[in-house]
Tab-separated table of C-alpha atoms in Angstrom:
chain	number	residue	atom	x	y	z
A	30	UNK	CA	75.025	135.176	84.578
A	31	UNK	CA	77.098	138.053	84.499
A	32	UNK	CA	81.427	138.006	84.586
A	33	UNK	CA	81.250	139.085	88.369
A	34	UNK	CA	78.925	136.414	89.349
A	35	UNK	CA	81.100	133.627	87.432
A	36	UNK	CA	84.304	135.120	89.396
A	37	UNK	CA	82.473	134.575	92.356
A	38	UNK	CA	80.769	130.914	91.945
A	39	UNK	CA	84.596	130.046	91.392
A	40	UNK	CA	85.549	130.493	94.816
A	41	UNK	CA	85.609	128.191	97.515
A	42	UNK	CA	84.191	131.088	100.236
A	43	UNK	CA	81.404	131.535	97.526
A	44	UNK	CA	80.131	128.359	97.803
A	45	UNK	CA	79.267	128.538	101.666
A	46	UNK	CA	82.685	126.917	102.886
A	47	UNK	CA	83.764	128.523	106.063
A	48	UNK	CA	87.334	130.557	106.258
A	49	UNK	CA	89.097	127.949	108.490
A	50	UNK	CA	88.710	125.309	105.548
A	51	UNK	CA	89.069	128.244	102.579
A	52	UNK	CA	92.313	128.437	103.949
A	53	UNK	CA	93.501	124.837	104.471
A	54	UNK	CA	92.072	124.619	100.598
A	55	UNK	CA	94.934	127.451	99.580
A	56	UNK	CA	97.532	125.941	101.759
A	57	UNK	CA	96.703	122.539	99.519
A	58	UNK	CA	97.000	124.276	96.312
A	59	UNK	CA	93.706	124.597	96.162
A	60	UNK	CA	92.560	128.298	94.287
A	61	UNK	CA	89.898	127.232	92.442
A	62	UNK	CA	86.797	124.555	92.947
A	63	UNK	CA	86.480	121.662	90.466
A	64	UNK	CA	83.129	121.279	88.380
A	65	UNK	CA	81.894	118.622	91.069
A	66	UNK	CA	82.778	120.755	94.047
A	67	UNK	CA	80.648	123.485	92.918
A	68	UNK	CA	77.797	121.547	92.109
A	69	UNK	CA	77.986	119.357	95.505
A	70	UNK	CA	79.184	121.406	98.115
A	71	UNK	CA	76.733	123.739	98.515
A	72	UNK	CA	73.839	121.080	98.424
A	73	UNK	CA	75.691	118.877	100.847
A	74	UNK	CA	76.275	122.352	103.103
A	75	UNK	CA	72.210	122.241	103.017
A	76	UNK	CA	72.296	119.100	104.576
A	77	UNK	CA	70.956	116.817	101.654
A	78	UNK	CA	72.402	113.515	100.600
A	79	UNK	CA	74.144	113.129	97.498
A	80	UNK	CA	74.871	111.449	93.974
A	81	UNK	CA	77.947	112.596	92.832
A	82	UNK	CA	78.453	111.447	89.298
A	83	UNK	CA	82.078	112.334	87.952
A	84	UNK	CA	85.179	111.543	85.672
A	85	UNK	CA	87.955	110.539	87.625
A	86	UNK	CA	90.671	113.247	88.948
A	87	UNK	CA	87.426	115.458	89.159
A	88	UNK	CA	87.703	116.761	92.826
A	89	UNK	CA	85.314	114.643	94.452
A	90	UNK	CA	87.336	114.060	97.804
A	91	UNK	CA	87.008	117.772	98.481
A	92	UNK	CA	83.524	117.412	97.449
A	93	UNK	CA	82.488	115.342	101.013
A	94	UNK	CA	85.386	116.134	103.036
A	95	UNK	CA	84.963	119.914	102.893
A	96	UNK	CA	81.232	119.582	104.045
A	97	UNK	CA	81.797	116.787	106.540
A	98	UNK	CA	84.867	118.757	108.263
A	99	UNK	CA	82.295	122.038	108.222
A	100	UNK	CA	79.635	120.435	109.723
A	101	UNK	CA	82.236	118.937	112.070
A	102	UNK	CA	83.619	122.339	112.913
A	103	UNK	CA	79.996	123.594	113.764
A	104	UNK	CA	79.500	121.034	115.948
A	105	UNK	CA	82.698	121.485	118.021
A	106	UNK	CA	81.689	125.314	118.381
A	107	UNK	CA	78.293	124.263	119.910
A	108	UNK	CA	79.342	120.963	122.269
A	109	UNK	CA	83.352	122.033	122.925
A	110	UNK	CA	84.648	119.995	120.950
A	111	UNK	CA	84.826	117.493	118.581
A	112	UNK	CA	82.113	114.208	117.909
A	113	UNK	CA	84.179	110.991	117.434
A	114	UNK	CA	83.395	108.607	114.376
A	115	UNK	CA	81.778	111.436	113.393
A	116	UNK	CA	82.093	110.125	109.005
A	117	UNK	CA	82.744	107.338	107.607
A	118	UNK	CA	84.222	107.097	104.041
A	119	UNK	CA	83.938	103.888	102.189
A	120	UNK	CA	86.543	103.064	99.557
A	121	UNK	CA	87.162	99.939	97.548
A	122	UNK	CA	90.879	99.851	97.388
A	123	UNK	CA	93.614	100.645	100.115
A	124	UNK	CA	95.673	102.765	98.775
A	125	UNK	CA	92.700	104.966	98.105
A	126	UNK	CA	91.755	104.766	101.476
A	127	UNK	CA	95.049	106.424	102.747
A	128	UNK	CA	94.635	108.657	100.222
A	129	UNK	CA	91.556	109.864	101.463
A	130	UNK	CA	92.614	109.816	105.020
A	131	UNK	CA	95.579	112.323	103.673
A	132	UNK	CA	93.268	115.022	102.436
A	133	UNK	CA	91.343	115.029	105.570
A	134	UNK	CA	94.282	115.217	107.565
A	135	UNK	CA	95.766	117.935	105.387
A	136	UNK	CA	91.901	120.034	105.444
A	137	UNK	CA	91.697	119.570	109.192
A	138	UNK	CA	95.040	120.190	110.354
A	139	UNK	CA	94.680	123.585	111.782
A	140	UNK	CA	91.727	122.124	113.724
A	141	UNK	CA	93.399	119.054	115.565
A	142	UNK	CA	91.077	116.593	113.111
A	143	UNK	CA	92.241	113.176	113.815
A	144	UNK	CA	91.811	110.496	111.234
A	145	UNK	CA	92.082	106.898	111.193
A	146	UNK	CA	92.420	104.136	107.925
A	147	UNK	CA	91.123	100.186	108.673
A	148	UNK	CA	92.109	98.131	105.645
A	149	UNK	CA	92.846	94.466	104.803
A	150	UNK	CA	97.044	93.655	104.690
A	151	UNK	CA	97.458	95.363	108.362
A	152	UNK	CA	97.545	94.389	111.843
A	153	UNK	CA	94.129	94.236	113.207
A	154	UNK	CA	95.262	94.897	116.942
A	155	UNK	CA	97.366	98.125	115.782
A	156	UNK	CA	94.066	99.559	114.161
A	157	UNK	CA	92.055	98.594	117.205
A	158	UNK	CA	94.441	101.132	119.348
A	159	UNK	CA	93.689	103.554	116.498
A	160	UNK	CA	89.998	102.885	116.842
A	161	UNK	CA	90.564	103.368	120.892
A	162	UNK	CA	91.394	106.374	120.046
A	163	UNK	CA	88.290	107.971	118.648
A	164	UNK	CA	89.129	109.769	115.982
A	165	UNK	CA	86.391	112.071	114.253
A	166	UNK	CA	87.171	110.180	110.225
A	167	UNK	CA	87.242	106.956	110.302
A	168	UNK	CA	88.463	105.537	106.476
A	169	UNK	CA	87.945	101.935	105.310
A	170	UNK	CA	87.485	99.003	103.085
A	171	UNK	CA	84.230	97.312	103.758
A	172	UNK	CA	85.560	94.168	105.080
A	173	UNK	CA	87.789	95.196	107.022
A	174	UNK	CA	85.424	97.652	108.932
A	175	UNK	CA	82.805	95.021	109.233
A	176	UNK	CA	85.588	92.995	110.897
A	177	UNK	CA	86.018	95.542	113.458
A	178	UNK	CA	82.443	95.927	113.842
A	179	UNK	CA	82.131	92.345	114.754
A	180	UNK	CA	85.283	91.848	116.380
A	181	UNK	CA	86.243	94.809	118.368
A	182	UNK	CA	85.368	95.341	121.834
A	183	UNK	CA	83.922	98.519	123.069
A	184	UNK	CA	83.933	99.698	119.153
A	185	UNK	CA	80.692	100.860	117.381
A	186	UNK	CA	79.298	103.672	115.375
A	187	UNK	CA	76.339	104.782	117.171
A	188	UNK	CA	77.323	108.299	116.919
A	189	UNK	CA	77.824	108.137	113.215
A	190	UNK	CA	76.821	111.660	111.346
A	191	UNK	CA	78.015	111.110	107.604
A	192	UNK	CA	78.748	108.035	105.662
A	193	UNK	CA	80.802	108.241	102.132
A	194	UNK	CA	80.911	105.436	99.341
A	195	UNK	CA	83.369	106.828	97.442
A	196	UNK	CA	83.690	104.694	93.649
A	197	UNK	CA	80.554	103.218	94.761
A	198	UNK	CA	80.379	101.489	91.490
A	199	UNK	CA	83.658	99.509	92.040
A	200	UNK	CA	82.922	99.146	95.603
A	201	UNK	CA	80.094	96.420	94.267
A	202	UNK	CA	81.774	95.293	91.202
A	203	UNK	CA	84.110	93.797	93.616
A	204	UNK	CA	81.349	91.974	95.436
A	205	UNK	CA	81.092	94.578	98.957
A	206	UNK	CA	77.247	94.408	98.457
A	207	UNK	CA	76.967	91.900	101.450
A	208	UNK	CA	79.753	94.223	103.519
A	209	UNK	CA	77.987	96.861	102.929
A	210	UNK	CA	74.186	95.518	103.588
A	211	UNK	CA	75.798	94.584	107.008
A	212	UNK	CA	77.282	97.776	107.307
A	213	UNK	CA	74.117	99.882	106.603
A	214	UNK	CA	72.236	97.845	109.422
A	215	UNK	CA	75.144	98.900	112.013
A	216	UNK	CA	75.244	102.321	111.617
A	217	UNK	CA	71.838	104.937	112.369
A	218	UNK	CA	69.718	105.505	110.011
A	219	UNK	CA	69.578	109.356	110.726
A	220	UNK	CA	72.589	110.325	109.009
A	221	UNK	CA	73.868	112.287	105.295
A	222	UNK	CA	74.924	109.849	102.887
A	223	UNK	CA	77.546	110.693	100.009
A	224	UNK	CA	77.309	107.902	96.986
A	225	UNK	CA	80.210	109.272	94.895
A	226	UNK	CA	80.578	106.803	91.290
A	227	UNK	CA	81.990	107.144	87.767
A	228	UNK	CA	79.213	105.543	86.713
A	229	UNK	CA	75.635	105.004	87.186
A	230	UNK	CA	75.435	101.396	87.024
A	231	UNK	CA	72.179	99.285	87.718
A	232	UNK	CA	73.852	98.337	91.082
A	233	UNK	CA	74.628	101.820	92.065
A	234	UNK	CA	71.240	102.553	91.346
A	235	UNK	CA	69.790	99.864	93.785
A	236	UNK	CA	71.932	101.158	96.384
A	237	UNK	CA	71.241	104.707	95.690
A	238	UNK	CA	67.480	103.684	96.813
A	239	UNK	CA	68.642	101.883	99.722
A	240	UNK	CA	70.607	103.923	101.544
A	241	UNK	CA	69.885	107.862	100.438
A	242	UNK	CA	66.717	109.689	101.650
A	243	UNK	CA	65.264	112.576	99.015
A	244	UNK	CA	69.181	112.676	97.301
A	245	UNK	CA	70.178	115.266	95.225
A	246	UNK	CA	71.757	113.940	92.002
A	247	UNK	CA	75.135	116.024	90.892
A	248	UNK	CA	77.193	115.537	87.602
A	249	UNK	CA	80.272	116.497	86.581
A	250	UNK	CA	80.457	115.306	82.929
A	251	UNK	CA	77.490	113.485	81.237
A	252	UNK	CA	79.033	110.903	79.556
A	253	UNK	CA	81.934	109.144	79.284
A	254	UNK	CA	84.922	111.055	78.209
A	255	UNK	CA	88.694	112.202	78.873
A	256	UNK	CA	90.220	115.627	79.536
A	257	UNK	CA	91.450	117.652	76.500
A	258	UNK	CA	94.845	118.107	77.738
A	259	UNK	CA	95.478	114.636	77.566
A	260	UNK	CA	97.161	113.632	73.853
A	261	UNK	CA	95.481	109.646	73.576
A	262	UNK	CA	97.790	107.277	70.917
A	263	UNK	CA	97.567	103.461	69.993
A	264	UNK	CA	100.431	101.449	68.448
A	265	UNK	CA	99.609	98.124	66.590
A	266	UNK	CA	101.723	95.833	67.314
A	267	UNK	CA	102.482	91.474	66.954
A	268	UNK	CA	101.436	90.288	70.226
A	269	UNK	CA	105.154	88.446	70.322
A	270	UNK	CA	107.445	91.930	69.565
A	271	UNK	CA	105.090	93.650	73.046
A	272	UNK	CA	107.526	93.592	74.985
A	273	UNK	CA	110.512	95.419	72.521
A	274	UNK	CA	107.639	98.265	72.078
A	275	UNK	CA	107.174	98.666	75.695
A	276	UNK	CA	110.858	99.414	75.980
A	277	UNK	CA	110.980	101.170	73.216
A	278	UNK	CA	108.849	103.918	73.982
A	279	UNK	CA	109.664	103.978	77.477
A	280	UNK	CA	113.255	104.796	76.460
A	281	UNK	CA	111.925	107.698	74.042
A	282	UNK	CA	110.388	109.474	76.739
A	283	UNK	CA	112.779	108.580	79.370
A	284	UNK	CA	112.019	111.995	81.163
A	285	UNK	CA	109.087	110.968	81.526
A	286	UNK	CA	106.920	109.909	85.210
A	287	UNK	CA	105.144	106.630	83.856
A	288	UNK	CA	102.714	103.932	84.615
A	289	UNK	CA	102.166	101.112	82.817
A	290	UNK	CA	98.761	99.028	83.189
A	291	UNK	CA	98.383	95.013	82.501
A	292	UNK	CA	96.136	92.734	82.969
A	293	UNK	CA	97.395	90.650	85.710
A	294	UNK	CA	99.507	90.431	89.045
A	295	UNK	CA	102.339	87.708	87.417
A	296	UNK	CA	102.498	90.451	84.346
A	297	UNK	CA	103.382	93.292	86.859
A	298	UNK	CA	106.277	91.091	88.503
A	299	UNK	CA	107.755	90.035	85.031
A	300	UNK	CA	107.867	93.422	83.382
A	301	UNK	CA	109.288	95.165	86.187
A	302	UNK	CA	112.032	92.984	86.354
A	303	UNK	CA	112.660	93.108	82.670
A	304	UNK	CA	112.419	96.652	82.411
A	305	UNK	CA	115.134	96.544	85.409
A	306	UNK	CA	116.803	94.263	83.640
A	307	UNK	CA	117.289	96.933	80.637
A	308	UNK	CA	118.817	99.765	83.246
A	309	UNK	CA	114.799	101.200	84.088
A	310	UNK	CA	113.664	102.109	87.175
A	311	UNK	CA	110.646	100.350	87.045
A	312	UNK	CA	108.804	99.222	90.624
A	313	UNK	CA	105.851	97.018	90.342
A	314	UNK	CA	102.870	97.171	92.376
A	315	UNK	CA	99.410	95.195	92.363
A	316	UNK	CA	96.491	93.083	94.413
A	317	UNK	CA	98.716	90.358	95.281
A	318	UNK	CA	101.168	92.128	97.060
A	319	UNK	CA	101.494	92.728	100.931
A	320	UNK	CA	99.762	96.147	102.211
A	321	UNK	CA	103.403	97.432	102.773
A	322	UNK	CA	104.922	96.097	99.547
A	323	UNK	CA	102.637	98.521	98.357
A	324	UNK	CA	102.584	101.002	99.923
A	325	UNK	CA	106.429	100.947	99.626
A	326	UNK	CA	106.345	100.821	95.980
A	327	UNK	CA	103.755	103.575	95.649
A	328	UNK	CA	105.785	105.836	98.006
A	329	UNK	CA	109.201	105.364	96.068
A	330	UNK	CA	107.336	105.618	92.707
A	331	UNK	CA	105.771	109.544	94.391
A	332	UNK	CA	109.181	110.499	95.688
A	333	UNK	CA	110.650	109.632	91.680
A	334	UNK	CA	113.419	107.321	93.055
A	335	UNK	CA	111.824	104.824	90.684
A	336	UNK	CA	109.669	106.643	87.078
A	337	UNK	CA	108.362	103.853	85.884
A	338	UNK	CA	105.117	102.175	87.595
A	339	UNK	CA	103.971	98.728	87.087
A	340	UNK	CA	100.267	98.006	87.936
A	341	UNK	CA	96.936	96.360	87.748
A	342	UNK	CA	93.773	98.139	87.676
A	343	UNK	CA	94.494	98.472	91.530
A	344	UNK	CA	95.787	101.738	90.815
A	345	UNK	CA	93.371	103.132	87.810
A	346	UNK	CA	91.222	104.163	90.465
A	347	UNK	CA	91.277	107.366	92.691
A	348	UNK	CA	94.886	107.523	93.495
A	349	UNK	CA	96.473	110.816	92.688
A	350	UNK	CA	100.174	111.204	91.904
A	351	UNK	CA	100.344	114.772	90.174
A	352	UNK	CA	103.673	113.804	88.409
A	353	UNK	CA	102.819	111.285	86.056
A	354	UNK	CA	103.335	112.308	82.659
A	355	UNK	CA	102.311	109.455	80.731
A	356	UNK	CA	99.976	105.923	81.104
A	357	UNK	CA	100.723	103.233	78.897
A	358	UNK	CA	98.299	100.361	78.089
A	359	UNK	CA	100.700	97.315	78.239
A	360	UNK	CA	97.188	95.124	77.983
A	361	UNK	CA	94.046	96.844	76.648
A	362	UNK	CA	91.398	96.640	79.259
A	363	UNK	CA	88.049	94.149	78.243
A	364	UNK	CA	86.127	96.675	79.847
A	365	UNK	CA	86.464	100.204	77.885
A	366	UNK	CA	85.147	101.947	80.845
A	367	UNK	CA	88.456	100.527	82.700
A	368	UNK	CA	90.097	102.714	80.059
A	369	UNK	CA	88.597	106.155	81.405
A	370	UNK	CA	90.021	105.381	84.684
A	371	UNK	CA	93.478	104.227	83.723
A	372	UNK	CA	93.993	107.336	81.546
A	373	UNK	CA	92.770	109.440	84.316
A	374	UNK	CA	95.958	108.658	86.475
A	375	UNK	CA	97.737	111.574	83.830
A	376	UNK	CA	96.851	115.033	82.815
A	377	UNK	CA	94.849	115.548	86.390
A	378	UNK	CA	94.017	119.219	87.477
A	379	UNK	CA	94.274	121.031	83.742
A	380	UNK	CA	97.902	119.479	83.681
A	381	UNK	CA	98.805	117.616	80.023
A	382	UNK	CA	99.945	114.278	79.893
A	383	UNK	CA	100.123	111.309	76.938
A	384	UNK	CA	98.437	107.699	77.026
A	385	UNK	CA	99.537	105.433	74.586
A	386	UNK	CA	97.750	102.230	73.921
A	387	UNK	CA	99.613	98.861	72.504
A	388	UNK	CA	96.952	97.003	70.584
A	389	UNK	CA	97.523	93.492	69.057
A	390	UNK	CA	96.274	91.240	66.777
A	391	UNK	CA	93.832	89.992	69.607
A	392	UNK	CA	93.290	92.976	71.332
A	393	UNK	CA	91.547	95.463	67.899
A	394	UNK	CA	87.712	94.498	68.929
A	395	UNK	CA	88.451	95.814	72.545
A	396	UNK	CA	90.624	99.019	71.216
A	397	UNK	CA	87.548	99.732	69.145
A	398	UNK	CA	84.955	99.766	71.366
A	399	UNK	CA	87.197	102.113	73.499
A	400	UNK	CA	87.208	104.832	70.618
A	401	UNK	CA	83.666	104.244	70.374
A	402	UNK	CA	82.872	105.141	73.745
A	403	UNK	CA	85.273	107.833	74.072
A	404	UNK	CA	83.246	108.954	70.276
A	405	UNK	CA	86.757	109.600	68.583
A	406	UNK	CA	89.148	107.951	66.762
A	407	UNK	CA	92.654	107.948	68.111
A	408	UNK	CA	95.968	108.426	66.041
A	409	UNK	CA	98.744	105.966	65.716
A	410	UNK	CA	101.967	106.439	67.601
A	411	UNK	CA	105.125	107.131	65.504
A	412	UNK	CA	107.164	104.074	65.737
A	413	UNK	CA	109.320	102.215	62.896
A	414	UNK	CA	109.369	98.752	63.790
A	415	UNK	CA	112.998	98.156	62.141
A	416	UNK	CA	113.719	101.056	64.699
A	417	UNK	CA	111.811	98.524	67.670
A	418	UNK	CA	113.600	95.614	66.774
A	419	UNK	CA	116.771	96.296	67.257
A	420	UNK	CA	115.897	95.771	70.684
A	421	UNK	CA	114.317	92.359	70.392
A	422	UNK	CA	118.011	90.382	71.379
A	423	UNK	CA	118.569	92.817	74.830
A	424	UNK	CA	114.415	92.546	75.503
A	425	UNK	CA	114.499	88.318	74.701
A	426	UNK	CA	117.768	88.373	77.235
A	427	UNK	CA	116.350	90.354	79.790
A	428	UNK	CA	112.780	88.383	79.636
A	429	UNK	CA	114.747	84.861	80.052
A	430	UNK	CA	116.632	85.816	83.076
A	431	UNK	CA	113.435	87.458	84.475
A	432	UNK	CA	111.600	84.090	83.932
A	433	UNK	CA	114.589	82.349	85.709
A	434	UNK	CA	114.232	84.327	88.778
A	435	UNK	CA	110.608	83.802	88.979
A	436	UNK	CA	111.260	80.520	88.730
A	437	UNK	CA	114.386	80.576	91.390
A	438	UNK	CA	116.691	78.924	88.858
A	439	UNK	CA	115.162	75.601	89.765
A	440	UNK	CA	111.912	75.313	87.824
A	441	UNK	CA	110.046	76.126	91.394
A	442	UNK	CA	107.598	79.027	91.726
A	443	UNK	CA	107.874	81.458	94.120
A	444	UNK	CA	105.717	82.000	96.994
A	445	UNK	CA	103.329	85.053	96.675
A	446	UNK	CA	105.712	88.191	97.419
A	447	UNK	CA	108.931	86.435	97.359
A	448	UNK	CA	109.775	87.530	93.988
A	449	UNK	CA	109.746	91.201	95.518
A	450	UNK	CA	112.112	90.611	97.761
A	451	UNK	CA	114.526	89.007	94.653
A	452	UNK	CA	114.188	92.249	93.076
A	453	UNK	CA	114.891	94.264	95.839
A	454	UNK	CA	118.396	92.335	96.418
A	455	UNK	CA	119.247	91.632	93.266
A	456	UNK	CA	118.308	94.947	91.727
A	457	UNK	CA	119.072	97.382	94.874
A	458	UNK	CA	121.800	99.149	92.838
A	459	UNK	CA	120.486	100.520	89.328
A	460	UNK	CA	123.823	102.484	88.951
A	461	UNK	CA	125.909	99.699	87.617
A	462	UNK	CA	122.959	98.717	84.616
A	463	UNK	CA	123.350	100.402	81.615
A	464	UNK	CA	120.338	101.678	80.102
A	465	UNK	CA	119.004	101.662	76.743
A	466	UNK	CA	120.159	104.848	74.747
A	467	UNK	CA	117.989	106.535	72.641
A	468	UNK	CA	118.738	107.001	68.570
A	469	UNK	CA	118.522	110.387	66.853
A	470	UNK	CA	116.265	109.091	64.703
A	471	UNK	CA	113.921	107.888	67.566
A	472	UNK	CA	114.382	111.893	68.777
A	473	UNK	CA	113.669	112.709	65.362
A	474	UNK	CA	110.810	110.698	65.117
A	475	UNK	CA	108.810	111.995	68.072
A	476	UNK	CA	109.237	115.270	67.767
């Protein structure tokens, strides 16, 4: 292939995309297609179902929505205008699912596209007006759009063109099979189907047969693997000093746009209000909260009034927040695929970022079989633990209050999301805490 013809697979009106959507791609930022855009769109612009197989923070949205919205466009020019529930997109979580909804929004807004979101945690009746509506992208978790489906007058999707599963392999690790088996036998059978996954799991594979006719398979990457601008680090640790490291190296890169990953929902609570304890803007979000708990603490975590982010693997999937600068591994995910997706949340688009990994006594079989699937050893983060330790009596302070509010200063739990609102009032003014100062030697240290 010659230089011109490279110059010219790299642009967006190369690839068959029509000059409406080239432009709402350079108003986004857009310049230049991603690996899986320019092996998918112009197959999908044929009119083919798809596998998409591709690391996260690849592209894929624009992948589907670019073809859906053109074939949407050409359809408008021929009947006046525009089909309603025209696509549906599939998405396992919900804050991927108004992510989605976003980029179609922001592709079709010089064409009046109207797009609607039906997830769990929201009034049913206020997404049934939506749904009266008839908007041309509809964008959903499984159960909830089955609920609709079976509970919604006058609502169906008989004229259904395009249907999405976007992290199909997710969507069925968290048990949608029977959602979406229900699903499939709802909507028409003439359609295009998109099955966009990470991975190409036996599942997804079973799924790929039932519901895609003649696909064409697309790949990205073809194995397991992170982007080179991201600089990967582990720090061994005693499970019992986790905490004091945590702090630690948040308060060395206290510039820095963070998220944090652990392993559970009561983890996420308890370190954010430690961290606040210590003067950090730390805001925690995970499965167990109410849709607009968060959805609140995403939106003040993207606008950077707090740098710090708190989470389960609810939000190692998908979500795209282009200023996060580093991902921390509070817990080492049992499953080392998990780890691809956490560390994808950082150094997205050809940006650089840092992911440092605490591993503990308990924790070195599952760090291991990380670097082997990754295929490369990772180097150790640069911390004296004399250094670390002079944090232990502020961290132990901060972690015993913590535990008292949890436990309302009576020895009762709260109720699920009550904590949240402790936080808020107790913690609505970060000005008067005094956060943790970083040494010279610390400075030294890093650089």
């Amino acid at each position: 292939m010659t230089e011109i013809e490279e110059e010219e697979v790299k642009t967006f009106k190369s690839l068959g995309v029509c000059d409406e959507l080239v432009e709402a791609c350079d108003k986004m930022g857009w310049t230049t297609p991603s690996k899986i855009q320019v092996e998918a769109i112009p197959h999908a612009l044929e009119g083919k179902d798809l596998i998409g197989l591709a690391q996260t923070g690849s592209g894929k949205t624009g992948a589907f929505a670019l073809p859906i919205l053109q074939a949407l466009l050409e359809v408008a020019n021929e009947k006046g205008k525009p089909p309603a529930f025209f696509a549906v997109v599939l998405s396992p979580t919900r804050e991927l699912a108004i992510q989605i909804s976003e980029q179609f929004e922001a592709l079709g807004s010089g064409i009046g596209l109207k797009c609607a979101v039906v997830v769990g945690g929201v009034d049913m009746m206020a997404q049934a007006i939506a749904l009266a509506k008839r908007p041309h992208i509809l964008v959903g978790t499984p159960g909830r759009l089955l609920d609709h489906l079976s509970n919604t007058k006058g609502f169906s999707l008989h004229t259904l063109k395009f249907l999405v599963l976007d992290e199909a392999d997710r969507l069925l690790n968290m048990d949608f099979e029977k959602e979406i088996d229900e699903i499939l036998n709802a909507i028409p059978r003439e359609r295009r189907t998109y099955l966009f996954s990470a991975t190409m799991t036996k599942k997804v594979g079973k799924l790929q047969r039932a519901c895609l006719k003649n696909p064409v398979k697309v790949e990205a990457s073809s194995k397991y693997s992170t982007v080179d601008t991201l600089k990967q680090q582990y720090c061994f640790l005693p499970a019992k000093h986790k905490d004091c490291y945590l702090v630690y190296i948040l308060s060395e890169m206290s510039g820095s746009t963070s998220m944090v990953f652990t392993r559970t929902c009561e983890a996420t609570r308890l370190l954010a209000l430690i961290l606040r304890n210590l003067g950090l803007r730390a805001i925690p979000i995970s499965g167990q909260m109410s849709q607009s708990k968060r959805l609140g603490a995403l939106n003040k975590f993207k606008a950077g009034e707090c740098n710090i982010l708190i989470c389960t693997d609810v939000a190692s999937r998908g979500l795209d927040i282009p200023s996060v600068d580093m991902v921390i591994n509070y817990d080492i995910p049992t499953n080392s695929k998990d780890y691809i997706h956490r560390v994808g949340r950082t150094a997205r688009a050809g940006r650089s970022g840092v992911a440092i990994s605490l591993v503990n006594q308990y924790e070195v079989e599952w760090f291991l079989q990380i670097e082997k699937l990754i295929g490369k050893k990772l180097p150790e983060f640069p911390a004296q633990q004399e250094e670390v330790l002079l944090l232990l009596e502020r961290v132990t302070d901060a972690k015993r209050i913590s535990l008292m509010k949890i436990k309302d200063g009576t020895g009762r739990k709260r109720r699920r999301g009550e904590d949240d609102d402790e936080v808020d009032k107790h913690f609505k003014s970060l000005k008067d805490a005094k956060p943790y100062k970083k040494s010279r030697e610390g400075r030294k240290m890093r650089k």
